[in-house]
């Protein structure tokens, strides 16, 4: 195959004079058009075409090596092209090892150490100039014979990730190409420039992968972060697109919105590199700007995560043609022109990095040395994480920290600190004194006060809050109570084998994997009852207590002759404890034949997903239903509601969205479906619509109501942005108080539950009894920015309300319980709604 490829390429060798650069290059290295069949920029290259070109290039050029570092959800390869001088590639692992030794300070920065440059393209699939520019860049670096490029390759190792979101990239490329005419149509109203819902920006599950650097919910991000820490690059280029009527942006961004733990030297180096970008654009008379947009605050995105982990991250934003050509206020904007700008910015990044190689290498070493000094000076020595009931949720957080190179040490003996005792086996120590000090501080931050209260993205992301893991800062180390070696993921010890012939079998409801196992049990045809209260049953080993929510498989109810074998097989698969009960008589709580053990039925879930619905939140519901309940839901556009057969669904979920187009006949259809036994869930604007439609008995404080709480008198025109920041909760964390006796809260370990809020819309508590499942705490603000005027109102609000409607249930939530896929703690509210909604009764009067 390789020989045949060489013959084909030799037959097509020609002198390339590329339109993206003005110098002749080596003809033995194929140009992109020789492999693609068209010049770069004439069509939108698909991911498989990009992959094919990189494969050909790596096969023909001694300057390039191609790696497949992972796969996307849709099984597209995630690519990384390593480009350097042949002599560097011959000792690449040695270079990498020496570089990491320099980073850690165990080796001095030598005069000949290469600078490591990471160039990441296309994390947003519908920002295509980036991925297509990677084609041009790879060809240029592999084929150019200029002395400058030769110097770059000797003094740098360049890592090119051409398409960090290949699923979204192909979704957009297909759309743009299918609407391309013989002559590109530049009319902004042309269909090519108006993508359909959910568009190509997100990945397969409609997540924004540029918000996932810290959260690591997706394989694309996990592969990227593994390579990041493998190489610890000095400079990271993060290439994006913005609105068509913009020009070109490169950092520095707005100075007052930088993350405070990023060293000032980082911004100095960013400004130095900006001079190289400016020079490149000045030579061509291209418009650009700095310091007026974007920020470097949220540490979970591509230009900021590097800043708190020792690299210099630089955001690039190119005005988008959103197709092949489009009119703009700056004239005709062609796809080829956007690629050219991204290519030039890529070259200026390399040029500036090589010119400042020693400064960048020294800065990175100083970054970690200063981190160690700052950690030693901290009064806080670290954090203790504690979770006694849900090993899966705890280990999910530990695994996430491990992926970020943050060491966590199990307590091997009980440890007393102030008035608390932290138990061995369920408590873990996270010392501040470690390499990733700054990232660790950011991940555990509970800051609520900021110099600039206007945020491009979220202002809080506290990881233990997201996972609902109890944590406390400690001012001394646990010493010998902590293990010498950090936690590492280990296979879970096998649960005790179930004994045949039992009266019943019990699965606890506390573990995050329990709902996934329950779903599998229901799919296997097992008959399951949920305990609506705590009880103590008799096992072969003696009495054992079970918490409310425990799932009971009573032998006398089963319909299949091989039911025990099915249950046994599932217990082995999920490796969760399933306890054998020898009798239906309990020593505490209801006996197993009581009505306090309610039937659990197999959910059939419909998620409204389509135009008018927040695609990100619909995707988050889809993703979390699969991961946390093992359910792949049906999805349908709101406009099709009148034509849907709702009788096949047990649950309908309304993500945040605009449902005002539904007519009275459609509202009646939903009401009748609920009255016949359906469970209707709405969150954020979905919940507000349920109130307006008189399906949910609650009040709403609207965004407009909340805005009136912010003083608006004596404002100058220049105060517009400040006012907008005050009126917006971009992303903060609040505490809710749960009614732990309510079935929708079963399995949640504590009364206080952190919730993520990125909207000011707020449900008002119901006056009816037993309806308010969760209300915000009296002092609700845990982390992030929210205007002081909002806090008292939020403290009066309801987070979750639920009640009967006929034989069915209606549930409304002020917030998104599965924000960005990593809020595992609050996700249990949604999961409980799938299995336990018919376990509560709360009657209300609703005027129709």
mmCIF file of C-alpha atoms in Angstrom, residues 10-266:
data_model
loop_
_atom_site.group_PDB
_atom_site.id
_atom_site.type_symbol
_atom_site.label_atom_id
_atom_site.label_comp_id
_atom_site.label_asym_id
_atom_site.label_seq_id
_atom_site.Cartn_x
_atom_site.Cartn_y
_atom_site.Cartn_z
ATOM 1 C CA UNK A 10 5.775 10.587 -7.725
ATOM 2 C CA UNK A 11 3.568 10.733 -10.791
ATOM 3 C CA UNK A 12 1.954 13.922 -9.545
ATOM 4 C CA UNK A 13 5.002 15.832 -8.289
ATOM 5 C CA UNK A 14 4.937 19.449 -9.368
ATOM 6 C CA UNK A 15 6.343 22.794 -8.226
ATOM 7 C CA UNK A 16 3.848 24.240 -5.748
ATOM 8 C CA UNK A 17 3.364 27.983 -5.578
ATOM 9 C CA UNK A 18 0.717 28.061 -2.854
ATOM 10 C CA UNK A 19 -1.694 30.979 -2.609
ATOM 11 C CA UNK A 20 -1.291 31.066 1.184
ATOM 12 C CA UNK A 21 2.452 31.767 1.029
ATOM 13 C CA UNK A 22 4.760 33.289 -1.571
ATOM 14 C CA UNK A 23 7.797 31.007 -1.608
ATOM 15 C CA UNK A 24 8.558 27.848 -3.553
ATOM 16 C CA UNK A 25 8.665 24.656 -1.515
ATOM 17 C CA UNK A 26 10.044 21.143 -1.904
ATOM 18 C CA UNK A 27 8.097 19.237 -4.518
ATOM 19 C CA UNK A 28 8.676 15.816 -2.997
ATOM 20 C CA UNK A 29 6.254 16.768 -0.233
ATOM 21 C CA UNK A 30 2.676 16.626 -1.555
ATOM 22 C CA UNK A 31 0.557 19.761 -1.346
ATOM 23 C CA UNK A 32 -2.939 19.431 0.156
ATOM 24 C CA UNK A 33 -4.671 19.812 -3.208
ATOM 25 C CA UNK A 34 -2.789 16.801 -4.544
ATOM 26 C CA UNK A 35 -4.498 14.626 -1.931
ATOM 27 C CA UNK A 36 -7.789 16.466 -1.421
ATOM 28 C CA UNK A 37 -8.427 16.957 -5.123
ATOM 29 C CA UNK A 38 -9.137 20.677 -4.655
ATOM 30 C CA UNK A 39 -7.247 23.714 -3.330
ATOM 31 C CA UNK A 40 -7.611 24.430 0.371
ATOM 32 C CA UNK A 41 -10.499 26.858 0.827
ATOM 33 C CA UNK A 42 -12.408 25.900 -2.315
ATOM 34 C CA UNK A 43 -14.423 23.336 -0.360
ATOM 35 C CA UNK A 44 -14.667 22.587 3.337
ATOM 36 C CA UNK A 45 -12.362 19.628 3.930
ATOM 37 C CA UNK A 46 -13.996 16.776 5.834
ATOM 38 C CA UNK A 47 -12.196 15.199 8.747
ATOM 39 C CA UNK A 48 -11.399 12.032 6.782
ATOM 40 C CA UNK A 49 -9.810 14.201 4.071
ATOM 41 C CA UNK A 50 -7.714 16.026 6.661
ATOM 42 C CA UNK A 51 -6.707 12.690 8.128
ATOM 43 C CA UNK A 52 -5.771 11.331 4.709
ATOM 44 C CA UNK A 53 -3.583 14.321 3.944
ATOM 45 C CA UNK A 54 -1.805 14.111 7.285
ATOM 46 C CA UNK A 55 -1.202 10.391 6.716
ATOM 47 C CA UNK A 56 0.301 11.060 3.284
ATOM 48 C CA UNK A 57 2.374 13.949 4.607
ATOM 49 C CA UNK A 58 3.781 11.933 7.511
ATOM 50 C CA UNK A 59 4.595 9.042 5.145
ATOM 51 C CA UNK A 60 6.516 11.319 2.757
ATOM 52 C CA UNK A 61 8.164 13.877 5.042
ATOM 53 C CA UNK A 62 11.043 13.180 7.450
ATOM 54 C CA UNK A 63 9.907 16.235 9.417
ATOM 55 C CA UNK A 64 6.521 14.904 10.523
ATOM 56 C CA UNK A 65 5.120 12.051 12.606
ATOM 57 C CA UNK A 66 1.400 11.380 12.920
ATOM 58 C CA UNK A 67 -0.231 9.972 16.043
ATOM 59 C CA UNK A 68 -3.810 8.927 16.677
ATOM 60 C CA UNK A 69 -4.314 9.982 20.300
ATOM 61 C CA UNK A 70 -7.935 8.912 20.746
ATOM 62 C CA UNK A 71 -11.354 8.775 19.144
ATOM 63 C CA UNK A 72 -14.406 11.003 19.194
ATOM 64 C CA UNK A 73 -17.844 9.792 20.272
ATOM 65 C CA UNK A 74 -18.574 8.992 16.619
ATOM 66 C CA UNK A 75 -15.285 7.068 16.384
ATOM 67 C CA UNK A 76 -13.411 9.600 14.279
ATOM 68 C CA UNK A 77 -9.674 9.518 15.009
ATOM 69 C CA UNK A 78 -8.209 12.370 17.030
ATOM 70 C CA UNK A 79 -4.987 13.369 15.299
ATOM 71 C CA UNK A 80 -1.730 14.912 16.446
ATOM 72 C CA UNK A 81 1.029 15.746 13.973
ATOM 73 C CA UNK A 82 4.463 16.229 15.519
ATOM 74 C CA UNK A 83 6.661 18.448 13.343
ATOM 75 C CA UNK A 84 10.351 19.135 13.948
ATOM 76 C CA UNK A 85 13.775 18.686 12.382
ATOM 77 C CA UNK A 86 14.513 15.053 11.444
ATOM 78 C CA UNK A 87 17.299 14.899 13.999
ATOM 79 C CA UNK A 88 14.846 15.993 16.694
ATOM 80 C CA UNK A 89 12.269 13.412 15.675
ATOM 81 C CA UNK A 90 14.950 10.755 15.892
ATOM 82 C CA UNK A 91 15.326 11.483 19.608
ATOM 83 C CA UNK A 92 11.827 12.732 20.310
ATOM 84 C CA UNK A 93 11.278 10.790 23.533
ATOM 85 C CA UNK A 94 14.607 12.003 24.879
ATOM 86 C CA UNK A 95 13.614 15.605 24.116
ATOM 87 C CA UNK A 96 10.285 15.133 25.836
ATOM 88 C CA UNK A 97 11.853 13.579 28.932
ATOM 89 C CA UNK A 98 14.469 16.316 29.178
ATOM 90 C CA UNK A 99 11.787 18.963 28.739
ATOM 91 C CA UNK A 100 9.698 17.550 31.586
ATOM 92 C CA UNK A 101 12.827 17.386 33.771
ATOM 93 C CA UNK A 102 13.378 21.090 33.079
ATOM 94 C CA UNK A 103 9.775 21.836 33.927
ATOM 95 C CA UNK A 104 10.113 20.096 37.280
ATOM 96 C CA UNK A 105 13.375 21.879 38.004
ATOM 97 C CA UNK A 106 15.437 18.703 38.196
ATOM 98 C CA UNK A 107 17.375 19.789 35.112
ATOM 99 C CA UNK A 108 18.673 23.229 34.129
ATOM 100 C CA UNK A 109 17.337 24.867 30.981
ATOM 101 C CA UNK A 110 19.988 24.201 28.361
ATOM 102 C CA UNK A 111 20.865 26.490 25.467
ATOM 103 C CA UNK A 112 19.790 23.947 22.870
ATOM 104 C CA UNK A 113 16.479 22.876 24.437
ATOM 105 C CA UNK A 114 13.657 23.064 21.887
ATOM 106 C CA UNK A 115 10.575 25.084 22.741
ATOM 107 C CA UNK A 116 7.367 23.015 22.703
ATOM 108 C CA UNK A 117 4.591 24.686 20.698
ATOM 109 C CA UNK A 118 1.038 23.307 20.727
ATOM 110 C CA UNK A 119 -1.343 24.527 18.016
ATOM 111 C CA UNK A 120 -4.955 23.415 18.509
ATOM 112 C CA UNK A 121 -7.565 23.899 15.791
ATOM 113 C CA UNK A 122 -11.286 23.413 15.428
ATOM 114 C CA UNK A 123 -12.516 22.718 18.966
ATOM 115 C CA UNK A 124 -15.714 24.336 17.675
ATOM 116 C CA UNK A 125 -16.773 22.424 14.595
ATOM 117 C CA UNK A 126 -18.384 25.351 12.773
ATOM 118 C CA UNK A 127 -15.237 27.490 13.012
ATOM 119 C CA UNK A 128 -13.650 25.803 9.999
ATOM 120 C CA UNK A 129 -10.857 28.207 9.051
ATOM 121 C CA UNK A 130 -8.802 26.753 11.898
ATOM 122 C CA UNK A 131 -8.841 23.100 10.811
ATOM 123 C CA UNK A 132 -8.292 24.014 7.164
ATOM 124 C CA UNK A 133 -5.394 26.303 8.109
ATOM 125 C CA UNK A 134 -3.778 23.275 9.787
ATOM 126 C CA UNK A 135 -3.551 21.668 6.325
ATOM 127 C CA UNK A 136 -1.660 24.646 4.937
ATOM 128 C CA UNK A 137 0.572 24.934 7.988
ATOM 129 C CA UNK A 138 1.515 21.245 7.966
ATOM 130 C CA UNK A 139 2.430 21.429 4.288
ATOM 131 C CA UNK A 140 4.455 24.604 4.732
ATOM 132 C CA UNK A 141 6.464 23.320 7.695
ATOM 133 C CA UNK A 142 7.140 20.005 5.964
ATOM 134 C CA UNK A 143 8.046 21.463 2.573
ATOM 135 C CA UNK A 144 9.592 24.898 3.091
ATOM 136 C CA UNK A 145 13.337 25.212 2.551
ATOM 137 C CA UNK A 146 13.635 28.750 3.914
ATOM 138 C CA UNK A 147 16.402 29.277 6.473
ATOM 139 C CA UNK A 148 13.857 30.627 8.951
ATOM 140 C CA UNK A 149 11.730 27.488 8.834
ATOM 141 C CA UNK A 150 14.837 25.323 9.118
ATOM 142 C CA UNK A 151 15.719 27.234 12.292
ATOM 143 C CA UNK A 152 12.199 26.794 13.671
ATOM 144 C CA UNK A 153 12.365 23.053 13.179
ATOM 145 C CA UNK A 154 15.730 22.787 14.873
ATOM 146 C CA UNK A 155 14.649 24.852 17.879
ATOM 147 C CA UNK A 156 11.046 23.740 18.322
ATOM 148 C CA UNK A 157 8.824 20.707 18.541
ATOM 149 C CA UNK A 158 5.465 21.695 17.074
ATOM 150 C CA UNK A 159 2.357 19.712 17.991
ATOM 151 C CA UNK A 160 -0.530 20.232 15.580
ATOM 152 C CA UNK A 161 -4.001 19.007 16.512
ATOM 153 C CA UNK A 162 -5.916 19.798 13.311
ATOM 154 C CA UNK A 163 -9.454 19.019 14.424
ATOM 155 C CA UNK A 164 -10.212 18.730 18.124
ATOM 156 C CA UNK A 165 -13.939 18.255 17.455
ATOM 157 C CA UNK A 166 -14.167 16.083 14.346
ATOM 158 C CA UNK A 167 -17.842 15.191 14.854
ATOM 159 C CA UNK A 168 -18.947 18.817 14.909
ATOM 160 C CA UNK A 169 -16.485 19.671 12.135
ATOM 161 C CA UNK A 170 -18.019 17.148 9.757
ATOM 162 C CA UNK A 171 -21.550 18.205 10.670
ATOM 163 C CA UNK A 172 -20.684 21.735 9.576
ATOM 164 C CA UNK A 173 -18.582 20.775 6.539
ATOM 165 C CA UNK A 174 -21.462 18.716 5.173
ATOM 166 C CA UNK A 175 -23.845 21.654 5.616
ATOM 167 C CA UNK A 176 -21.561 24.202 3.966
ATOM 168 C CA UNK A 177 -20.588 21.955 1.074
ATOM 169 C CA UNK A 178 -24.121 20.805 0.311
ATOM 170 C CA UNK A 179 -25.165 24.415 -0.227
ATOM 171 C CA UNK A 180 -22.164 25.593 -2.245
ATOM 172 C CA UNK A 181 -23.078 26.748 -5.718
ATOM 173 C CA UNK A 182 -20.800 26.941 -8.728
ATOM 174 C CA UNK A 183 -20.182 30.488 -7.589
ATOM 175 C CA UNK A 184 -20.285 30.952 -3.805
ATOM 176 C CA UNK A 185 -23.247 33.036 -2.656
ATOM 177 C CA UNK A 186 -22.191 35.798 -0.250
ATOM 178 C CA UNK A 187 -25.714 36.847 0.774
ATOM 179 C CA UNK A 188 -25.819 36.600 4.616
ATOM 180 C CA UNK A 189 -29.412 35.355 4.338
ATOM 181 C CA UNK A 190 -28.384 32.482 2.080
ATOM 182 C CA UNK A 191 -29.194 29.095 3.612
ATOM 183 C CA UNK A 192 -25.510 28.126 3.651
ATOM 184 C CA UNK A 193 -24.846 30.777 6.319
ATOM 185 C CA UNK A 194 -27.773 29.802 8.558
ATOM 186 C CA UNK A 195 -26.989 26.468 10.177
ATOM 187 C CA UNK A 196 -29.816 24.278 11.445
ATOM 188 C CA UNK A 197 -30.247 23.378 15.110
ATOM 189 C CA UNK A 198 -28.007 22.288 16.855
ATOM 190 C CA UNK A 199 -25.305 23.497 14.378
ATOM 191 C CA UNK A 200 -21.728 22.287 14.099
ATOM 192 C CA UNK A 201 -20.221 24.087 17.078
ATOM 193 C CA UNK A 202 -20.629 21.318 19.701
ATOM 194 C CA UNK A 203 -19.605 17.669 19.696
ATOM 195 C CA UNK A 204 -21.794 14.605 19.247
ATOM 196 C CA UNK A 205 -23.722 15.246 22.482
ATOM 197 C CA UNK A 206 -24.015 18.997 21.754
ATOM 198 C CA UNK A 207 -21.421 19.958 24.383
ATOM 199 C CA UNK A 208 -19.044 22.875 23.928
ATOM 200 C CA UNK A 209 -15.672 21.129 24.076
ATOM 201 C CA UNK A 210 -13.886 24.413 24.733
ATOM 202 C CA UNK A 211 -15.556 24.408 28.152
ATOM 203 C CA UNK A 212 -14.441 20.856 28.910
ATOM 204 C CA UNK A 213 -10.686 21.269 29.501
ATOM 205 C CA UNK A 214 -11.187 21.141 33.282
ATOM 206 C CA UNK A 215 -14.291 18.946 33.388
ATOM 207 C CA UNK A 216 -13.090 16.173 31.027
ATOM 208 C CA UNK A 217 -16.491 14.658 30.381
ATOM 209 C CA UNK A 218 -15.714 13.638 26.808
ATOM 210 C CA UNK A 219 -13.138 11.440 25.053
ATOM 211 C CA UNK A 220 -11.954 14.344 22.905
ATOM 212 C CA UNK A 221 -11.019 16.327 26.016
ATOM 213 C CA UNK A 222 -9.530 13.354 27.845
ATOM 214 C CA UNK A 223 -7.211 12.594 24.929
ATOM 215 C CA UNK A 224 -6.229 16.243 24.643
ATOM 216 C CA UNK A 225 -5.386 16.646 28.328
ATOM 217 C CA UNK A 226 -3.374 13.428 28.380
ATOM 218 C CA UNK A 227 -1.210 14.813 25.573
ATOM 219 C CA UNK A 228 -1.002 18.209 27.217
ATOM 220 C CA UNK A 229 0.512 16.788 30.386
ATOM 221 C CA UNK A 230 2.626 14.365 28.408
ATOM 222 C CA UNK A 231 4.312 17.284 26.650
ATOM 223 C CA UNK A 232 3.770 20.305 28.935
ATOM 224 C CA UNK A 233 3.982 22.776 26.016
ATOM 225 C CA UNK A 234 5.460 26.232 26.482
ATOM 226 C CA UNK A 235 2.950 27.937 24.198
ATOM 227 C CA UNK A 236 -0.610 26.910 23.308
ATOM 228 C CA UNK A 237 -2.368 28.448 20.322
ATOM 229 C CA UNK A 238 -6.157 28.152 20.526
ATOM 230 C CA UNK A 239 -7.724 29.011 17.154
ATOM 231 C CA UNK A 240 -11.388 30.053 16.850
ATOM 232 C CA UNK A 241 -13.857 32.112 14.842
ATOM 233 C CA UNK A 242 -16.259 34.884 15.808
ATOM 234 C CA UNK A 243 -18.932 37.014 14.131
ATOM 235 C CA UNK A 244 -18.683 37.787 10.417
ATOM 236 C CA UNK A 245 -18.557 41.559 10.954
ATOM 237 C CA UNK A 246 -15.554 41.349 13.260
ATOM 238 C CA UNK A 247 -11.908 41.399 12.182
ATOM 239 C CA UNK A 248 -9.200 39.343 13.943
ATOM 240 C CA UNK A 249 -8.549 39.105 17.668
ATOM 241 C CA UNK A 250 -5.518 37.833 19.490
ATOM 242 C CA UNK A 251 -4.634 38.112 23.137
ATOM 243 C CA UNK A 252 -4.015 39.856 25.465
ATOM 244 C CA UNK A 253 -7.689 40.079 26.336
ATOM 245 C CA UNK A 254 -9.420 42.396 28.775
ATOM 246 C CA UNK A 255 -6.747 42.898 31.474
ATOM 247 C CA UNK A 256 -9.181 43.156 34.399
ATOM 248 C CA UNK A 257 -10.659 39.735 33.568
ATOM 249 C CA UNK A 258 -7.561 37.575 33.836
ATOM 250 C CA UNK A 259 -7.531 34.724 36.305
ATOM 251 C CA UNK A 260 -5.750 36.031 39.427
ATOM 252 C CA UNK A 261 -3.541 32.952 39.908
ATOM 253 C CA UNK A 262 -1.933 33.422 36.483
ATOM 254 C CA UNK A 263 1.512 35.027 36.958
ATOM 255 C CA UNK A 264 2.057 38.506 35.557
ATOM 256 C CA UNK A 265 4.991 37.177 33.547
ATOM 257 C CA UNK A 266 2.514 35.100 31.546
#
